[in-house]
Amino acid sequence: MHSTVIVGAGPAGMAAAVVLARAGEHPIIVDEAEQPGGQVWRKPAAPLQPALARILGRAAAAEHEQAHAEFASIAASVDHRPRHLAWNLQGGELFVIEHRRIRPLRYGALLLATGATDRLLPVPGWTLPGVFSLGGAQTLLKDQGALIGRRVVFAGASPLLYLAALQYKAMGATVVAVLDTTALPEKLRATPALAAAAPRVLARGLSYMARLRAGGVAIFHGVTALGIEGQDYAERVRFRCSRGAEHDLAVDAVALGFGLRAETQLLDLAGVPLAFDVDFRQWLPIVDGDGRAAPGLYAAGDGCTIGGAAAAAISGRLAAYAILADRGVAVPATEVAMLRARLARLRAFQRALSRAFAWPAHWLADARDDTVLCRCENVTVGVVRAAVAAPLGPREVNRAKALTRCGMGRCQARFCGLATAELMAHALAAPVATMGRHRSQAPVKPIPLDATLVDEDTP
Amino acid sequence: MMPAKPRLVRVLDRTAASATITIDGDVVQAFAGESVLVAVLAHTTRLRTHEVDGAPRAGFCLMGACQDCWVWLADGHRIRACTTRVVDGMAVLTGPPAGPADA
Amino acid sequence: MTVLRVNTAIVGGGLMGCWTALMLRRRDPGHCVCVIEKGKVGAQASGVNYGNLRIQGRHPGQLPLSLRAASLWERLPDLIGEGCEFDATGHLYAARDDAREIAKVETAARQASEAGLATELLDARALAQRWPWLNGFSMASWSPRDAIANPRLVTPAVARAARAHGALIHEDTAVHGAARTGAVFRIDAAGGLTIEADTLINAAGAWAPEVAGWFGEGAPIVPAGPPQFVTDAVPYFIRPSVQAVDGTVIFRQVRQGHVVVAGYPRSPSDPVANRAPVDARKIVNAMGHLLRAVPALEGATLLRVWSGIEGYLPDMLPVIGPSGTTPRLVHAFGFCGHGFQLAPGVGDVLADLVLEGSSRTPLDRFSIGRFADGSAEVAEHFTREFDRSLQVQAVAHPGAQRTR
């Protein structure tokens, strides 16, 4: 039995480990990546580290370095297990695989800090080589020192479009355009709320737009009818701008992202109830303000509520204090109160952002039938629509999965699940929350068939 | 056959050891520690073809979530290209190795 | 309140209930039939089972019914207008180098041939010649008529066909209670729906004992399910469905390349909470058994695991036939994890009972009365194929006798 196991060494998991280690604990932190940091604070491989400030900008690089320095300072008290995938959670055991060795971990407290990935909306041509997720485009740069292409369009609904475009430009890519599917008035309407919650973050975001414009990058707001074309890879991006004109841009890569989607699979396997969040338009676990999900089970970071890296780190600290408090350890009340207040502000900021950069779920109402919806199983929009229209057709996503294979593939509906629900809701003229969510099934990611079970204490 | 023009670009010099791998038998220079995805897509435009429609795929999320970038090693094992690191001598296949069906 | 008057009401929209509705309508287009399903048709055991259309290796008492079902499966597109990935792949019932396993296979082959099913006994050499990728078996019985189909697709397709033939299908309609007054069953269902019927069919799967209980009878159903999993797609090479006699691994490959796997022992499932947990250790064990049987799958990956809520009875035989207490109440449940293949046969047999009063297919072994008079035995399978907790549950029932 280990006292605390943390899944995920991103901002939330790292911050929680720091609090626990300083309280004299020796948490295990299980993480899939080679290096700690998660996606946002991904620590580059050693040869790339000197370039970090160039990629991230000085302010972000400083935050990044501080988080890693803090985590490094407790290295002796933390059992950090990189390249370990937590693939199943049942009966008080976390099943972890490293290479082909599966170990069950028993725990006193389990903190799930599993993060988020991009939320995607299917557009014609999004399965073509050269089209990547927006977060992935950034990760590739930070982690690998590589760009997804030379002539890149950044498209979707996210403030990160602007940041990523700047990073790519700084590293020598031609940013052909930023195609923001949200209209300018929506963003202006959200500005007071954003300014109230986090004025400095807002200012930083606005400066990205200004710097792109100053650098001659075309920015389109209120983009519709987005599609990617090419024979064997992305060659052209077509779209309609807010004035109604059709545009056609030559590219060799596209970064596509519509906000974040929480990784909730392990929480779901643990039986934690999830509720549909109307702002983020996705299913999030029901936890208390400090991340308590069930006795002995805690959640923090974007895998719990979309909040961004700074909020994730704070929620990680709060969850760690909750773990300590639930064990009867005294926790610093003033600090906890301050953290709660800061977390509330940052999360309010994200909520306002989610309205400013709302994902265009209504596009699913008239999405083309031949658009691939489920990338894994290559199921099209038309196939799901036809199933819904058939007698005794599906009325929620799991049934649609059973009947059409949509969401049945390797990614377990991570990249089609929310869009499938929106599509079905439109087809049935029903609220999207009534379309349900895909039930998680182990393994949360594929594991090798020739893996074997080894004893918990075998090194 | 000449590989199609790759699109993915390495922009930072890796001073790390270079590694020699094969991709569908082609000898390719890569870097130890970089992802297999980068090594393949800096060489050609696709990682694999889709099981259902045979269309080219090149991964998507680049962070181990979408599972679109699973390729093969010559010994038949499957690897996720975006989270697997290059090791000198690696033999990567962008399609399944000959199995009992082809025997 | 709505009152619906039908000739036959079927509680349970699983594969049994839907086939029964279809057969009744096909054979008597004037017969008014209604299926009442608490959730969606085929969403429970009918939809999540392994998909085996295995004839060989069954209890000999089931073979006439199984063969009747097979001839219906073989006409599936004619009957329902859809193929549902039906594929006569053949089935290998395979023994390791173990005298008891070999004897079991030989017995199964003899019983099959007595019932009129052609099978072939193959030694290790013949196995290696035909399926060189198969490993670790000393002999097997090969039944070329056995088949597979996609369980996710079949029940909804049968239900659509039944509806197209005029059957009423009520989904999302839980039944709260039923009673027989005079010659009429009165069934109270969700949403204020009342159904009046001359005949009531209890095809409620793992939930069937509750229905039987309303009429003063019961059966010791044990809700359970096998651990199952599917691999990622690998180039198609496994043509037959293969079953190790010891139940450690049962596998088949679909045309798209995925290998579907089941393995014993079964775990308890929970029909109240509607959960069928899958024990991770059992999955890892079954992965090992699969790789020993098919080493060529070594590089593949595990995609997804699941189980189901199946109704098991201690003698591993279903209940099919008239109630012991109530005229025109007919039961069809407790298919012990092997009902998928039987379903069209069961539908046809129940149509015999409803429309003609009797069936040419022998049903004596399947009477619910065996649990009332204590004549039911505990099958030898229960000592191997189930978790210990389930064995205890089955043996503890007063209607079950322990035998060898």
PDB file of N, CA and C in Angstrom, chain A residues 184-219:
ATOM      1  N   LEU A 184     -16.114  38.391 -33.702  1.00  0.00           N
ATOM      2  CA  LEU A 184     -15.533  39.436 -32.863  1.00  0.00           C
ATOM      3  C   LEU A 184     -16.511  39.951 -31.794  1.00  0.00           C
ATOM      4  N   PRO A 185     -17.797  40.196 -32.144  1.00  0.00           N
ATOM      5  CA  PRO A 185     -18.716  40.711 -31.118  1.00  0.00           C
ATOM      6  C   PRO A 185     -18.840  39.790 -29.902  1.00  0.00           C
ATOM      7  N   GLU A 186     -18.812  38.458 -30.127  1.00  0.00           N
ATOM      8  CA  GLU A 186     -18.894  37.521 -28.993  1.00  0.00           C
ATOM      9  C   GLU A 186     -17.723  37.724 -28.051  1.00  0.00           C
ATOM     10  N   LYS A 187     -16.555  37.947 -28.652  1.00  0.00           N
ATOM     11  CA  LYS A 187     -15.360  38.123 -27.829  1.00  0.00           C
ATOM     12  C   LYS A 187     -15.411  39.455 -27.091  1.00  0.00           C
ATOM     13  N   LEU A 188     -15.909  40.474 -27.784  1.00  0.00           N
ATOM     14  CA  LEU A 188     -16.015  41.781 -27.129  1.00  0.00           C
ATOM     15  C   LEU A 188     -16.983  41.714 -25.951  1.00  0.00           C
ATOM     16  N   ARG A 189     -18.078  40.977 -26.151  1.00  0.00           N
ATOM     17  CA  ARG A 189     -19.063  40.847 -25.070  1.00  0.00           C
ATOM     18  C   ARG A 189     -18.455  40.203 -23.831  1.00  0.00           C
ATOM     19  N   ALA A 190     -17.505  39.285 -24.052  1.00  0.00           N
ATOM     20  CA  ALA A 190     -16.912  38.569 -22.915  1.00  0.00           C
ATOM     21  C   ALA A 190     -15.807  39.368 -22.238  1.00  0.00           C
ATOM     22  N   THR A 191     -15.366  40.467 -22.892  1.00  0.00           N
ATOM     23  CA  THR A 191     -14.190  41.179 -22.376  1.00  0.00           C
ATOM     24  C   THR A 191     -14.334  41.682 -20.936  1.00  0.00           C
ATOM     25  N   PRO A 192     -15.469  42.283 -20.567  1.00  0.00           N
ATOM     26  CA  PRO A 192     -15.561  42.757 -19.175  1.00  0.00           C
ATOM     27  C   PRO A 192     -15.371  41.631 -18.156  1.00  0.00           C
ATOM     28  N   ALA A 193     -15.981  40.497 -18.426  1.00  0.00           N
ATOM     29  CA  ALA A 193     -15.846  39.378 -17.490  1.00  0.00           C
ATOM     30  C   ALA A 193     -14.403  38.889 -17.439  1.00  0.00           C
ATOM     31  N   LEU A 194     -13.747  38.859 -18.593  1.00  0.00           N
ATOM     32  CA  LEU A 194     -12.357  38.414 -18.649  1.00  0.00           C
ATOM     33  C   LEU A 194     -11.461  39.392 -17.900  1.00  0.00           C
ATOM     34  N   ALA A 195     -11.722  40.685 -18.112  1.00  0.00           N
ATOM     35  CA  ALA A 195     -10.908  41.702 -17.464  1.00  0.00           C
ATOM     36  C   ALA A 195     -11.088  41.654 -15.956  1.00  0.00           C
ATOM     37  N   ALA A 196     -12.296  41.379 -15.525  1.00  0.00           N
ATOM     38  CA  ALA A 196     -12.558  41.321 -14.084  1.00  0.00           C
ATOM     39  C   ALA A 196     -11.844  40.134 -13.448  1.00  0.00           C
ATOM     40  N   ALA A 197     -11.822  39.004 -14.150  1.00  0.00           N
ATOM     41  CA  ALA A 197     -11.273  37.788 -13.542  1.00  0.00           C
ATOM     42  C   ALA A 197      -9.752  37.770 -13.579  1.00  0.00           C
ATOM     43  N   ALA A 198      -9.170  38.140 -14.687  1.00  0.00           N
ATOM     44  CA  ALA A 198      -7.711  38.039 -14.810  1.00  0.00           C
ATOM     45  C   ALA A 198      -7.222  39.052 -15.836  1.00  0.00           C
ATOM     46  N   PRO A 199      -7.089  40.306 -15.436  1.00  0.00           N
ATOM     47  CA  PRO A 199      -6.738  41.354 -16.396  1.00  0.00           C
ATOM     48  C   PRO A 199      -5.394  41.126 -17.077  1.00  0.00           C
ATOM     49  N   ARG A 200      -4.425  40.567 -16.331  1.00  0.00           N
ATOM     50  CA  ARG A 200      -3.108  40.412 -16.944  1.00  0.00           C
ATOM     51  C   ARG A 200      -3.115  39.323 -18.020  1.00  0.00           C
ATOM     52  N   VAL A 201      -3.887  38.264 -17.746  1.00  0.00           N
ATOM     53  CA  VAL A 201      -3.970  37.183 -18.738  1.00  0.00           C
ATOM     54  C   VAL A 201      -4.653  37.706 -19.993  1.00  0.00           C
ATOM     55  N   LEU A 202      -5.694  38.516 -19.772  1.00  0.00           N
ATOM     56  CA  LEU A 202      -6.398  39.106 -20.916  1.00  0.00           C
ATOM     57  C   LEU A 202      -5.443  39.994 -21.726  1.00  0.00           C
ATOM     58  N   ALA A 203      -4.683  40.813 -21.022  1.00  0.00           N
ATOM     59  CA  ALA A 203      -3.765  41.723 -21.707  1.00  0.00           C
ATOM     60  C   ALA A 203      -2.752  40.940 -22.524  1.00  0.00           C
ATOM     61  N   ARG A 204      -2.270  39.849 -21.942  1.00  0.00           N
ATOM     62  CA  ARG A 204      -1.292  39.028 -22.649  1.00  0.00           C
ATOM     63  C   ARG A 204      -1.915  38.462 -23.937  1.00  0.00           C
ATOM     64  N   GLY A 205      -3.163  37.986 -23.797  1.00  0.00           N
ATOM     65  CA  GLY A 205      -3.855  37.423 -24.962  1.00  0.00           C
ATOM     66  C   GLY A 205      -4.039  38.452 -26.066  1.00  0.00           C
ATOM     67  N   LEU A 206      -4.436  39.671 -25.663  1.00  0.00           N
ATOM     68  CA  LEU A 206      -4.647  40.723 -26.664  1.00  0.00           C
ATOM     69  C   LEU A 206      -3.326  41.104 -27.345  1.00  0.00           C
ATOM     70  N   SER A 207      -2.252  41.038 -26.573  1.00  0.00           N
ATOM     71  CA  SER A 207      -0.956  41.393 -27.159  1.00  0.00           C
ATOM     72  C   SER A 207      -0.554  40.371 -28.228  1.00  0.00           C
ATOM     73  N   TYR A 208      -0.947  39.097 -28.050  1.00  0.00           N
ATOM     74  CA  TYR A 208      -0.631  38.094 -29.085  1.00  0.00           C
ATOM     75  C   TYR A 208      -1.268  38.501 -30.411  1.00  0.00           C
ATOM     76  N   MET A 209      -2.558  38.897 -30.341  1.00  0.00           N
ATOM     77  CA  MET A 209      -3.262  39.287 -31.565  1.00  0.00           C
ATOM     78  C   MET A 209      -2.563  40.481 -32.209  1.00  0.00           C
ATOM     79  N   ALA A 210      -2.221  41.463 -31.357  1.00  0.00           N
ATOM     80  CA  ALA A 210      -1.606  42.690 -31.875  1.00  0.00           C
ATOM     81  C   ALA A 210      -0.277  42.361 -32.537  1.00  0.00           C
ATOM     82  N   ARG A 211       0.516  41.505 -31.908  1.00  0.00           N
ATOM     83  CA  ARG A 211       1.835  41.183 -32.470  1.00  0.00           C
ATOM     84  C   ARG A 211       1.696  40.426 -33.791  1.00  0.00           C
ATOM     85  N   LEU A 212       0.691  39.555 -33.878  1.00  0.00           N
ATOM     86  CA  LEU A 212       0.481  38.839 -35.144  1.00  0.00           C
ATOM     87  C   LEU A 212       0.126  39.822 -36.255  1.00  0.00           C
ATOM     88  N   ARG A 213      -0.800  40.723 -35.917  1.00  0.00           N
ATOM     89  CA  ARG A 213      -1.218  41.715 -36.922  1.00  0.00           C
ATOM     90  C   ARG A 213      -0.017  42.567 -37.355  1.00  0.00           C
ATOM     91  N   ALA A 214       0.761  43.008 -36.358  1.00  0.00           N
ATOM     92  CA  ALA A 214       1.935  43.826 -36.666  1.00  0.00           C
ATOM     93  C   ALA A 214       2.903  43.056 -37.560  1.00  0.00           C
ATOM     94  N   GLY A 215       2.926  41.736 -37.384  1.00  0.00           N
ATOM     95  CA  GLY A 215       3.817  40.912 -38.193  1.00  0.00           C
ATOM     96  C   GLY A 215       3.215  40.549 -39.541  1.00  0.00           C
ATOM     97  N   GLY A 216       2.044  41.091 -39.840  1.00  0.00           N
ATOM     98  CA  GLY A 216       1.462  40.885 -41.161  1.00  0.00           C
ATOM     99  C   GLY A 216       0.662  39.602 -41.311  1.00  0.00           C
ATOM    100  N   VAL A 217       0.296  38.982 -40.191  1.00  0.00           N
ATOM    101  CA  VAL A 217      -0.482  37.741 -40.271  1.00  0.00           C
ATOM    102  C   VAL A 217      -1.968  38.078 -40.415  1.00  0.00           C
ATOM    103  N   ALA A 218      -2.614  37.455 -41.380  1.00  0.00           N
ATOM    104  CA  ALA A 218      -4.047  37.680 -41.577  1.00  0.00           C
ATOM    105  C   ALA A 218      -4.830  36.966 -40.476  1.00  0.00           C
ATOM    106  N   ILE A 219      -5.728  37.709 -39.849  1.00  0.00           N
ATOM    107  CA  ILE A 219      -6.590  37.122 -38.820  1.00  0.00           C
ATOM    108  C   ILE A 219      -8.030  37.283 -39.271  1.00  0.00           C
TER     109      ILE A 219
END
